[in-house]
Short mmCIF file of C-alpha atoms in Angstrom, two decimals:
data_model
loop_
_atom_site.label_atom_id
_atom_site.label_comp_id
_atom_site.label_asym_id
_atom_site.label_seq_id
_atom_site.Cartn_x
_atom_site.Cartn_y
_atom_site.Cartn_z
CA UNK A 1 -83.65 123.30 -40.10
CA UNK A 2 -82.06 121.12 -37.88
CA UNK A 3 -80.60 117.49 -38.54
CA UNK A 4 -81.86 115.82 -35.38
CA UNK A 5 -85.63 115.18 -36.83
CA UNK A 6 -85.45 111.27 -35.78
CA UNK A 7 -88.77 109.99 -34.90
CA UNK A 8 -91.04 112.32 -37.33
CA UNK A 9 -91.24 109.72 -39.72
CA UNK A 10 -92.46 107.00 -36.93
CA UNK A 11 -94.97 109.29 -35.51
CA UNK A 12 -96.89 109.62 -38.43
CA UNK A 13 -97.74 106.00 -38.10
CA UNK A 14 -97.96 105.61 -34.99
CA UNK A 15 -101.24 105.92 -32.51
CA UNK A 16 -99.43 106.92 -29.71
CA UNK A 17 -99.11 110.58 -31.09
CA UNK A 18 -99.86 113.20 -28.33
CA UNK A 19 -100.71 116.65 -29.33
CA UNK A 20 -100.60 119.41 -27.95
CA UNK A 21 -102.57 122.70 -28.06
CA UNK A 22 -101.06 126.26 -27.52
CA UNK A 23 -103.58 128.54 -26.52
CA UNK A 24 -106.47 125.63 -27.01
CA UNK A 25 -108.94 126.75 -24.26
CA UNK A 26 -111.29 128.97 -27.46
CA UNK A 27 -113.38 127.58 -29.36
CA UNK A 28 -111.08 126.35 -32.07
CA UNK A 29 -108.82 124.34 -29.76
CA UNK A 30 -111.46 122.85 -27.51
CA UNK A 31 -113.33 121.22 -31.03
CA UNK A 32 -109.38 120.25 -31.97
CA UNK A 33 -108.82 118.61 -29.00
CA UNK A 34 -112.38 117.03 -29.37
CA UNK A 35 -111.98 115.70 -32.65
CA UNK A 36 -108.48 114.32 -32.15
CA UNK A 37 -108.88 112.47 -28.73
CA UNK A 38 -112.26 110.99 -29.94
CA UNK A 39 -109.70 108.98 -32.41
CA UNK A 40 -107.41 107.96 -29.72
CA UNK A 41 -105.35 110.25 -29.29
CA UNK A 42 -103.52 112.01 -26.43
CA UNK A 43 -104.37 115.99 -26.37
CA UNK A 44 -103.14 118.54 -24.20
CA UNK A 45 -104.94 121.58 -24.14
CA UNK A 46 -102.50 124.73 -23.24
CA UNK A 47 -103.11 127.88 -21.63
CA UNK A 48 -101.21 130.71 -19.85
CA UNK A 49 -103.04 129.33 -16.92
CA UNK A 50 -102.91 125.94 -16.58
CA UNK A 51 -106.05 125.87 -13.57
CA UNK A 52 -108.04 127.27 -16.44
CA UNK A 53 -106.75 124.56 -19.37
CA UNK A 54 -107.34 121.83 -16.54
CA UNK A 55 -111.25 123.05 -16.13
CA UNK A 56 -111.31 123.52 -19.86
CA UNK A 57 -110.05 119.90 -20.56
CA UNK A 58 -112.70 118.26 -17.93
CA UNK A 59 -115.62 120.19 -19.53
CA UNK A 60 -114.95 118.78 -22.61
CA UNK A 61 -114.28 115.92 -21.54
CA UNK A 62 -117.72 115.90 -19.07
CA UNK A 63 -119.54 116.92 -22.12
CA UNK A 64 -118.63 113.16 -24.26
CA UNK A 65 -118.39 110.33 -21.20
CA UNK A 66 -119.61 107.60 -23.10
CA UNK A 67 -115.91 108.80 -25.38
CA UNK A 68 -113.59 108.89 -22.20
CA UNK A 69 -111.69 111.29 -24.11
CA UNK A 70 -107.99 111.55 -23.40
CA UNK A 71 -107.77 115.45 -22.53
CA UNK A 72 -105.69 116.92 -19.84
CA UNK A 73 -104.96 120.79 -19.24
CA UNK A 74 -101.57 122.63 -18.61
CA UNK A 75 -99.93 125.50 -19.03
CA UNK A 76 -98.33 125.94 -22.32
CA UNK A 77 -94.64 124.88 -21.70
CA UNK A 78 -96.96 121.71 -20.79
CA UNK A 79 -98.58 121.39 -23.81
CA UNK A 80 -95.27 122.13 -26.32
CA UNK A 81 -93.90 119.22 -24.31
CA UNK A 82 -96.52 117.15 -26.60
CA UNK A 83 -95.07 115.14 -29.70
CA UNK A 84 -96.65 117.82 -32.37
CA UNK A 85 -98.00 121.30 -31.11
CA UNK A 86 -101.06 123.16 -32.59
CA UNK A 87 -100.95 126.78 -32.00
CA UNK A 88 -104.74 127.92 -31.79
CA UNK A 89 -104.06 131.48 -29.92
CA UNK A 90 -105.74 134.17 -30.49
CA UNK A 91 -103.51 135.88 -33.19
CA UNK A 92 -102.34 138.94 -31.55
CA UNK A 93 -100.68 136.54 -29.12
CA UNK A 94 -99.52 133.60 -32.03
CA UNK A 95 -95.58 135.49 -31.52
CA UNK A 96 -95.46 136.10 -27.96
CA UNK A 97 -96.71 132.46 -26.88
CA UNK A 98 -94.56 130.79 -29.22
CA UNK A 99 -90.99 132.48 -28.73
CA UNK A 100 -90.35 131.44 -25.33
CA UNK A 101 -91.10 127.76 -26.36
CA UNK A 102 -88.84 127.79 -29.50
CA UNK A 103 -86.35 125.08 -27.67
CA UNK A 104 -89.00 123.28 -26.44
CA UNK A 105 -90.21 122.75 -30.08
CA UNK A 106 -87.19 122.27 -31.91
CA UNK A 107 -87.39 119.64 -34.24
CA UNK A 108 -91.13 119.16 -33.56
CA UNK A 109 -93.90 119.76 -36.29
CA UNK A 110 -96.03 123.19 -35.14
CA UNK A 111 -99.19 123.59 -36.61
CA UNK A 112 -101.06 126.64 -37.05
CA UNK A 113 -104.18 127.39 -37.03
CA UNK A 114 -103.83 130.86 -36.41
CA UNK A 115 -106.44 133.37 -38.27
CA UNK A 116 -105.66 137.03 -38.63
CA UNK A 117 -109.60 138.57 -38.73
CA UNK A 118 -111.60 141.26 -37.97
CA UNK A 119 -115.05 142.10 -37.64
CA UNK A 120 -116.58 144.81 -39.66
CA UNK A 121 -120.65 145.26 -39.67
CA UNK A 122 -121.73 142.78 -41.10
CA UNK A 123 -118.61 140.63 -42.44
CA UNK A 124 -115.14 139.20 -40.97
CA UNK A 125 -111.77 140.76 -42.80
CA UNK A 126 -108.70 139.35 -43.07
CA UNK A 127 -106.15 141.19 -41.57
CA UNK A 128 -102.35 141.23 -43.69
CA UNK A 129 -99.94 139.59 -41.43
CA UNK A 130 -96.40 141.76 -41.53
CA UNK A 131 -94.81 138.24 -43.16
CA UNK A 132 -98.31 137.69 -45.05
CA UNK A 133 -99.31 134.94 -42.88
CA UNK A 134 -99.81 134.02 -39.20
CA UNK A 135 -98.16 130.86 -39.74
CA UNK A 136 -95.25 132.46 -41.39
CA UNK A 137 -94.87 134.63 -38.56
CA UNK A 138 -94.70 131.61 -36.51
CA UNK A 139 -92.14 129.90 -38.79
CA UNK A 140 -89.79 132.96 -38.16
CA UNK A 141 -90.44 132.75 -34.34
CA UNK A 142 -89.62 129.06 -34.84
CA UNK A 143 -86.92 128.85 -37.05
CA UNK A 144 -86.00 125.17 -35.75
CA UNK A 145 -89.29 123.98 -35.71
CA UNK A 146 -91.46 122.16 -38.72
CA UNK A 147 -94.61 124.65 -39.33
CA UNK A 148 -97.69 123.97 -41.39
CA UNK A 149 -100.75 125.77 -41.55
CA UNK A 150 -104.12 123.78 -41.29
CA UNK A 151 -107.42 123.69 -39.64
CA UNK A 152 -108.45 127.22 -40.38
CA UNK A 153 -111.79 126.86 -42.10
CA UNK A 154 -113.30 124.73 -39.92
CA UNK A 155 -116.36 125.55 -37.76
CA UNK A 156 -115.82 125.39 -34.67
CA UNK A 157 -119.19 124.80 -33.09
CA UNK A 158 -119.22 121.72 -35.88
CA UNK A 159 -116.14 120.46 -34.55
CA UNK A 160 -116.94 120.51 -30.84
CA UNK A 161 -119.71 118.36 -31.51
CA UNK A 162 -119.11 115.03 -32.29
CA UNK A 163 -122.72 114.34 -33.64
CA UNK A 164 -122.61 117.47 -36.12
CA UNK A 165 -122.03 115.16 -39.36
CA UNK A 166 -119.09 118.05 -40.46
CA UNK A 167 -117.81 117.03 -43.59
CA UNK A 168 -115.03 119.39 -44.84
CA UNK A 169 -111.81 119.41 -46.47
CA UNK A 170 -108.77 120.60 -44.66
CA UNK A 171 -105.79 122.39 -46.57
CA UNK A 172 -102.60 121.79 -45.37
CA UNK A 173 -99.38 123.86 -46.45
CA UNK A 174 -95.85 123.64 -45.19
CA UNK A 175 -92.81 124.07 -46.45
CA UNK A 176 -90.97 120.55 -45.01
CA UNK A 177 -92.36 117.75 -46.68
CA UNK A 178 -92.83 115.97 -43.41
CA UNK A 179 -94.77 118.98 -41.52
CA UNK A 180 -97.20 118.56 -44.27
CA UNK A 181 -96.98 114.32 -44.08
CA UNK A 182 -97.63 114.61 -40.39
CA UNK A 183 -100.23 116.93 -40.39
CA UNK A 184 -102.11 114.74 -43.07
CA UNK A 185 -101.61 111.50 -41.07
CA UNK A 186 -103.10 113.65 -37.64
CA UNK A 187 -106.56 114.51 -39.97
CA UNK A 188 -106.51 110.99 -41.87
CA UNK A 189 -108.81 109.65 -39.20
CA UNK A 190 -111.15 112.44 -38.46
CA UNK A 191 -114.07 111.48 -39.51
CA UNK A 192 -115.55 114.05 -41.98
CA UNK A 193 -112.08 115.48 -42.71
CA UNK A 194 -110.23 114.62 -45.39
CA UNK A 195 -106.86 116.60 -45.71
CA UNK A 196 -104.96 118.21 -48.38
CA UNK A 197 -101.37 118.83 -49.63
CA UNK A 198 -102.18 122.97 -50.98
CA UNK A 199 -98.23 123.53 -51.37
CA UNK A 200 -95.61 125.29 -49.37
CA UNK A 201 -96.01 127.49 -46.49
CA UNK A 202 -96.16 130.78 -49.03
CA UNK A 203 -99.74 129.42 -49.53
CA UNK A 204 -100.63 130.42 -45.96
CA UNK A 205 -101.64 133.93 -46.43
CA UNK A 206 -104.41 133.14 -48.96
CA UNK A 207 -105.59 129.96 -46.58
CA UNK A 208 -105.92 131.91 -43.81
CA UNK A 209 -107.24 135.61 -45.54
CA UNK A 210 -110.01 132.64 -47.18
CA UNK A 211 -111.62 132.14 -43.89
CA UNK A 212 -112.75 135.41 -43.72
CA UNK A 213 -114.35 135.02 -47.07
CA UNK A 214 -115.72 132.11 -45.29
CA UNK A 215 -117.54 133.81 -42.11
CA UNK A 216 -118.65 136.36 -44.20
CA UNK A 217 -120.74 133.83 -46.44
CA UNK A 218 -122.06 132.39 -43.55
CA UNK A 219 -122.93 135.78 -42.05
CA UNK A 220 -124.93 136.90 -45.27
CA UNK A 221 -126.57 133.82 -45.88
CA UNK A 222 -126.87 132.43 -42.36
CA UNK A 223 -125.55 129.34 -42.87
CA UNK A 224 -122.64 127.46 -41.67
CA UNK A 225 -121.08 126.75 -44.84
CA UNK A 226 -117.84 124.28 -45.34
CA UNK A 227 -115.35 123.98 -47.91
CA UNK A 228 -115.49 121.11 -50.39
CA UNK A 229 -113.73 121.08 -53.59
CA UNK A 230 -115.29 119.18 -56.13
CA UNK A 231 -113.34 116.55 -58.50
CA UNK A 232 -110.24 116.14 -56.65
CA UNK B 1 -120.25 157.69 -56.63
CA UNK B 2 -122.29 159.57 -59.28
CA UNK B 3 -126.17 159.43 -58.38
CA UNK B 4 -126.54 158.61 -62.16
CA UNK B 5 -127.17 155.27 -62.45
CA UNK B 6 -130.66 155.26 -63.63
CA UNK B 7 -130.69 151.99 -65.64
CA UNK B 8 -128.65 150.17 -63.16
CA UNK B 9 -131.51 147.69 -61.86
CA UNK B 10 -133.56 147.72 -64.80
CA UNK B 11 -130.91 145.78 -66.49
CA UNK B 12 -130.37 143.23 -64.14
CA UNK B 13 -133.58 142.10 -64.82
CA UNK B 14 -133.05 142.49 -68.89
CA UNK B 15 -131.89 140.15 -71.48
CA UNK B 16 -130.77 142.70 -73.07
CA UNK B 17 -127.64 142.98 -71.13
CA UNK B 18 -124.82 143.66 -73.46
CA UNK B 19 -121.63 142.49 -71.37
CA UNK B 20 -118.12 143.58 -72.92
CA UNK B 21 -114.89 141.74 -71.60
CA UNK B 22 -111.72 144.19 -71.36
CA UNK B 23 -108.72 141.44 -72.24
CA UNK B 24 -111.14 138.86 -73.35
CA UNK B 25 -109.30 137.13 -75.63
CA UNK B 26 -107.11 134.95 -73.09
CA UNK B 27 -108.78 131.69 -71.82
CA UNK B 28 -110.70 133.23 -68.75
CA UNK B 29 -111.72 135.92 -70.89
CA UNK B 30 -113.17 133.45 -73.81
CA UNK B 31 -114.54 130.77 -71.36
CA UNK B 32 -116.72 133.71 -69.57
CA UNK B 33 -117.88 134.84 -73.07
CA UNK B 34 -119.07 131.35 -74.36
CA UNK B 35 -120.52 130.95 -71.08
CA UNK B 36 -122.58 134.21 -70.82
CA UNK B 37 -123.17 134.26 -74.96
CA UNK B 38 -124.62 130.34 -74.34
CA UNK B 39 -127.71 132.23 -72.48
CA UNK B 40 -128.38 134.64 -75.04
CA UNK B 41 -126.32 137.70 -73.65
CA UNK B 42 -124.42 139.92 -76.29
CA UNK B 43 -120.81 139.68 -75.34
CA UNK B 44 -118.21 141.81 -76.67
CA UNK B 45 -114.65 140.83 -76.55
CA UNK B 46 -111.93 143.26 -76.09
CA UNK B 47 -108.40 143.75 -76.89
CA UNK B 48 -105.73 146.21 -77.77
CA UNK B 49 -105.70 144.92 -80.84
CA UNK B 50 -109.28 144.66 -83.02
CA UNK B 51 -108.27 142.29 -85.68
CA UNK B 52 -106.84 139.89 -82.66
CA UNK B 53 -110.38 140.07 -80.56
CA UNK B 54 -112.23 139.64 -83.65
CA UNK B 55 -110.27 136.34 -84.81
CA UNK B 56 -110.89 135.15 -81.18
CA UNK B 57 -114.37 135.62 -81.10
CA UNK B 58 -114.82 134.45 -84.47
CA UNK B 59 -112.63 131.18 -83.21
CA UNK B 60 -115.46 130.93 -80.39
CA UNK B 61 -118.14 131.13 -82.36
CA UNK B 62 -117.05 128.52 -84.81
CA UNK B 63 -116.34 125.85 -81.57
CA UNK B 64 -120.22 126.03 -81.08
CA UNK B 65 -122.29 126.15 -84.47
CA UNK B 66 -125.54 125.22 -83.06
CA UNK B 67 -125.23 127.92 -80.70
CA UNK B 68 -124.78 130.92 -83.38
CA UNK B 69 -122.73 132.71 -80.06
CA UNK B 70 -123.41 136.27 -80.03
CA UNK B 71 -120.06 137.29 -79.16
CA UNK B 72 -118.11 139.98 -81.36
CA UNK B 73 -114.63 141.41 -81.30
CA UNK B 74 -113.32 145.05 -80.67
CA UNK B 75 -110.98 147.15 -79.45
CA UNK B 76 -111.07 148.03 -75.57
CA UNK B 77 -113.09 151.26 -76.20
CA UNK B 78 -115.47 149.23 -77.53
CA UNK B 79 -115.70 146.62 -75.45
CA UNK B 80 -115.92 148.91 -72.63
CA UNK B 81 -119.19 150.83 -74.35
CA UNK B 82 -121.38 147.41 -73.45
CA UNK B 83 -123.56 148.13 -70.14
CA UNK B 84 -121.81 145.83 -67.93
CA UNK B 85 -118.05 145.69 -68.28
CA UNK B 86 -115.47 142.74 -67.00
CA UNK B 87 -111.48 143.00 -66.91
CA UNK B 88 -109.77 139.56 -67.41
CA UNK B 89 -106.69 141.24 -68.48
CA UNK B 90 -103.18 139.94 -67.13
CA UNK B 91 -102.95 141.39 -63.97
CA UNK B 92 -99.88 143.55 -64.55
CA UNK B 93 -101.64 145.78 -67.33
CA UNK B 94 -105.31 145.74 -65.34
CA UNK B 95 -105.36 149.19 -64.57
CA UNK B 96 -103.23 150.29 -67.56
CA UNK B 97 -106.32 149.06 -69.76
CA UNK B 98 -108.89 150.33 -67.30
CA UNK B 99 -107.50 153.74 -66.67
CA UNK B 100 -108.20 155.40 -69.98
CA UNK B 101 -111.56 154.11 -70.22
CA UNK B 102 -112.72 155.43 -66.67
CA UNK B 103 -115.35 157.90 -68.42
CA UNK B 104 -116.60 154.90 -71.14
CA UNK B 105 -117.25 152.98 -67.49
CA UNK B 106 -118.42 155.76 -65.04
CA UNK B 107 -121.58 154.84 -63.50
CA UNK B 108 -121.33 151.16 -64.78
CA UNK B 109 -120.60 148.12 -63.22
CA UNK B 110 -117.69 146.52 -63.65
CA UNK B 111 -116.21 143.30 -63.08
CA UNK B 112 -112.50 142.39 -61.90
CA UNK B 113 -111.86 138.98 -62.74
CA UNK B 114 -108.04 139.58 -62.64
CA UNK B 115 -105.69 137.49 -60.26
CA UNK B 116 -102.24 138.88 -59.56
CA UNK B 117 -100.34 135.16 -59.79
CA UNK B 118 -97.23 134.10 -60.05
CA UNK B 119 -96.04 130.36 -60.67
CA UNK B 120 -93.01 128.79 -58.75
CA UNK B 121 -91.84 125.26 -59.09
CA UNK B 122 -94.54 123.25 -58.21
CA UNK B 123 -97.68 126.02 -57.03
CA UNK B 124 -98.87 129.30 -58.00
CA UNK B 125 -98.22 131.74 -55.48
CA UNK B 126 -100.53 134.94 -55.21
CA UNK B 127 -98.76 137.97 -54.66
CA UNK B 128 -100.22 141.12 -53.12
CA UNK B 129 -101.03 143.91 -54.97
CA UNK B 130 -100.12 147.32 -53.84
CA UNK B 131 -104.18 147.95 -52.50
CA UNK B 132 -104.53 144.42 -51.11
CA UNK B 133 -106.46 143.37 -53.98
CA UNK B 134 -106.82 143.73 -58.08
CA UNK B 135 -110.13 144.39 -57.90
CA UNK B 136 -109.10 146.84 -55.56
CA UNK B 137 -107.05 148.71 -57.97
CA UNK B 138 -109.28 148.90 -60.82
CA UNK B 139 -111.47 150.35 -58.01
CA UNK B 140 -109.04 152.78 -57.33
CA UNK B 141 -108.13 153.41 -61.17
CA UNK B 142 -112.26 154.12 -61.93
CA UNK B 143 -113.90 155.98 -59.04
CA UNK B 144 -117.24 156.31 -60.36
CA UNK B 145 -117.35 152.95 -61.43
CA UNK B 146 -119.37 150.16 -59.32
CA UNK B 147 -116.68 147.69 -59.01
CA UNK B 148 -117.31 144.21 -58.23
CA UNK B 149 -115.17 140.70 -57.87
CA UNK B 150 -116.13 137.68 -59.75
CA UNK B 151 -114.96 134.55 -61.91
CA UNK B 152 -111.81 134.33 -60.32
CA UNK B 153 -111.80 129.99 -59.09
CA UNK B 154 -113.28 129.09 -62.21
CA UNK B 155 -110.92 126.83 -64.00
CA UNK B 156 -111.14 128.33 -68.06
CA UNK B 157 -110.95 125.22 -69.73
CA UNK B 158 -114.44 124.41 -68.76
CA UNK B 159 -115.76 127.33 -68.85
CA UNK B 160 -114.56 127.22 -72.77
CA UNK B 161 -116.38 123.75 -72.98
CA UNK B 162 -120.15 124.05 -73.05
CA UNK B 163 -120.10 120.31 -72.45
CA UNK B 164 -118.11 120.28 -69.69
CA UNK B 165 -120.08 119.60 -66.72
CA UNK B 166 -119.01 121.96 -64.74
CA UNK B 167 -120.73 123.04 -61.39
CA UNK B 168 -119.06 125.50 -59.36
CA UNK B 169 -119.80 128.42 -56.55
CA UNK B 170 -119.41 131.98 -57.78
CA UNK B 171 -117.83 134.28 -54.72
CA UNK B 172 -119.00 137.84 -55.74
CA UNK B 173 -117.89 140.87 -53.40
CA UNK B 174 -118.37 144.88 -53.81
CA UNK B 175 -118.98 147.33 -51.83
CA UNK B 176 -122.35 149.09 -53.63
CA UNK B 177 -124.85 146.53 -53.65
CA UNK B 178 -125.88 147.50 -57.17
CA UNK B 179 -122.70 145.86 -58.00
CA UNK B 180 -123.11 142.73 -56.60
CA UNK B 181 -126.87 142.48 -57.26
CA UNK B 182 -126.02 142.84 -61.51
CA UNK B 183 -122.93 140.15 -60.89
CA UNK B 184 -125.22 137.77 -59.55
CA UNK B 185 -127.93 138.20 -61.96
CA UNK B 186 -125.59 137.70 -64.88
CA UNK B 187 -124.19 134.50 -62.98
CA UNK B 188 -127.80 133.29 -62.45
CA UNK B 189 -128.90 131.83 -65.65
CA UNK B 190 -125.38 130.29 -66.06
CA UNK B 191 -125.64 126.45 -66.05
CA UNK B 192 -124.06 124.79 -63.29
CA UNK B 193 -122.65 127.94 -61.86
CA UNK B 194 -123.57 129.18 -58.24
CA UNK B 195 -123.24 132.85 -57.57
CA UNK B 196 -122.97 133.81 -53.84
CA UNK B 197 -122.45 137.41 -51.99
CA UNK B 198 -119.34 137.15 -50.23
CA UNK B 199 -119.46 140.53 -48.85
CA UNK B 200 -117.69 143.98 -49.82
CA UNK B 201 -114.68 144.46 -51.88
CA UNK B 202 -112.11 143.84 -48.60
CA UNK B 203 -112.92 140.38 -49.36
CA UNK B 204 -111.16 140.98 -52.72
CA UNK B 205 -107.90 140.03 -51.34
CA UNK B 206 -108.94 136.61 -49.92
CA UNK B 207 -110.97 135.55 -53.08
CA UNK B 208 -108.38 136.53 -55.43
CA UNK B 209 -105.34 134.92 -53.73
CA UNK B 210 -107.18 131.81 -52.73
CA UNK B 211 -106.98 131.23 -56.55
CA UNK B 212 -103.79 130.25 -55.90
CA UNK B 213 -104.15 127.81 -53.76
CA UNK B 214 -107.06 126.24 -56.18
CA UNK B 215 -104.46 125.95 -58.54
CA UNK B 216 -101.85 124.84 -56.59
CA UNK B 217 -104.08 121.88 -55.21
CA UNK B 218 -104.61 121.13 -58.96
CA UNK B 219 -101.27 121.08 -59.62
CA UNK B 220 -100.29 118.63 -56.82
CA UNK B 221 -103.17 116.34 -57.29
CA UNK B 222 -103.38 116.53 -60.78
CA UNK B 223 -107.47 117.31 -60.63
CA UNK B 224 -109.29 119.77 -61.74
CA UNK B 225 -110.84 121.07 -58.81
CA UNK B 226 -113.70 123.36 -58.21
CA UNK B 227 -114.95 125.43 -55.60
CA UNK B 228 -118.20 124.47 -53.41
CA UNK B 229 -119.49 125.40 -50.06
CA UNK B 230 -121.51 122.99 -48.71
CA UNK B 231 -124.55 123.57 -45.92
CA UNK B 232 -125.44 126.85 -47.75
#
């Protein structure tokens, strides 16, 4: 871990947080980006080609005007030039996009959201990471970054749609106190979402094997289920 | 999977259902037998030791005159004689216990309840067993056994309290529907409990480890936390 981690503290109070959103042009990253900039703040949405983040970003944008939401596109050395970066790849390409950007987000909080499934008839499987999670595996690409793992049982059609009503909690593991302090402080005003401390980054594996378990409810009972935990 | 399973559906729909609970006598063990006992069903509690699972079922009894429990204490062997079968051993001696009782359980269904935990400072951390999952192994250990997933975010203290309020979700997985279909029916009449089919045993993995992060929440919030899914 590096020493020069001046200014995490401030942006955890601080509105003028900009985000941004590895690989956010699926599902997951467009109702990230959604969610975030219809609080204020500054998203950019990443993508291996930027012309295609840029349309992304203006659709969802088009899609809210009365929200004016503050959503550009870039490629994704644009968007890990944001304060905190959200990888939402797909997660055969979590590794790949991130290595090339480790200097770029040295010292910066990285957030993954990164899901290792697979559909089988009629359920989604969790796939076994090699370091038993996707965000571990990003943590070892990043070695001087600040990785938590968070937002992976969201839905994203839910999210994307800012008149859903979504209520769900959102666990949040890291292993540096402040990864998991910043990542709280980015959910505390989503409206619906109420964020929680589940422990160190080890806890990864079972948060992100769970959202299988998840889709596969909501694929044998046709619902689109959230997770709430009662008396806490 | 032996074709010789006439019985199977008749008793899901049966009182009668005599449930015996391999390693009952810990608190996940005991809080499942005062639980299914509390609607009537015969539970058996199991041990290595007799004399042990007959103190502890004579201990559970006692907590609950005006219930006159029907729970009993045996050996393994005879715990594992009942018609539907759980394992809430530790996790290390699961299949140890199961192993030599594989003809006692062919044909029946049984229930893993075991989580393969470990705690470290401030969380429990899951490990990964050898097959992905526990449930998994016991599988493995008793191939013409129906083996199903169960019980495993229920937090034992209320489940040992009859007055404690508890409402919770269920997450039942196997891979022969017979399996799941007798879980859920023994989960059904259960007061405040939920059971849901999350799918085959793959999903093992995820519902087992995700225990730990249950845990670990509780253990950083100080609550006592349960599982829901909401919207389904």
């Amino acid at each position: 871990m590096p020493e020069d981690l001046l200014g995490v503290h401030e942006l955890c109070d601080s509105n003028a947080v900009h985000v941004g959103i590895l690989g956010g042009t699926g599902p997951a990253g467009k109702g990230l980006a959604t969610r975030l900039a219809a609080t204020g703040t500054t998203v950019t949405i990443g993508s291996r080609d930027a012309e295609r983040a840029a349309a992304v970003a203006a659709e969802v944008v088009a899609a809210w005007p009365e929200h004016q939401l503050p959503i550009v596109g870039a490629d994704n050395a644009g968007a890990a030039a944001a304060d905190v970066v959200v990888v939402a790849t797909p997660w055969d390409s979590a590794v790949a996009t991130v290595r090339p950007l480790a200097e770029a987000l040295r010292g910066k909080v990285v957030i993954s959201m990164v899901n290792a499934l697979v559909k089988e008839g009629r359920e989604m499987v969790a796939l076994m990471p090699a370091r038993g999670s996707m965000a571990g595996a990003v943590q070892a690409a990043l070695p001087g970054s600040l990785v938590a793992a968070a937002f992976h049982h969201l839905p994203a059609a839910d999210m994307i749609d800012l008149a859903s009503g979504l209520q769900s909690d959102v666990l949040v593991c890291a292993d540096d106190p402040r990864a998991t302090e910043q990542t709280l402080a980015l959910i505390e005003p989503l409206e619906g979402l109420r964020g929680l401390d589940a422990g160190s980054l080890n806890q990864a594996a079972a948060i992100e094997a769970f959202t299988a378990v998840c889709i596969t409810l909501n694929i044998r009972h046709r619902a689109h289920s959230t997770l709430r935990l009662a008396g806490i």
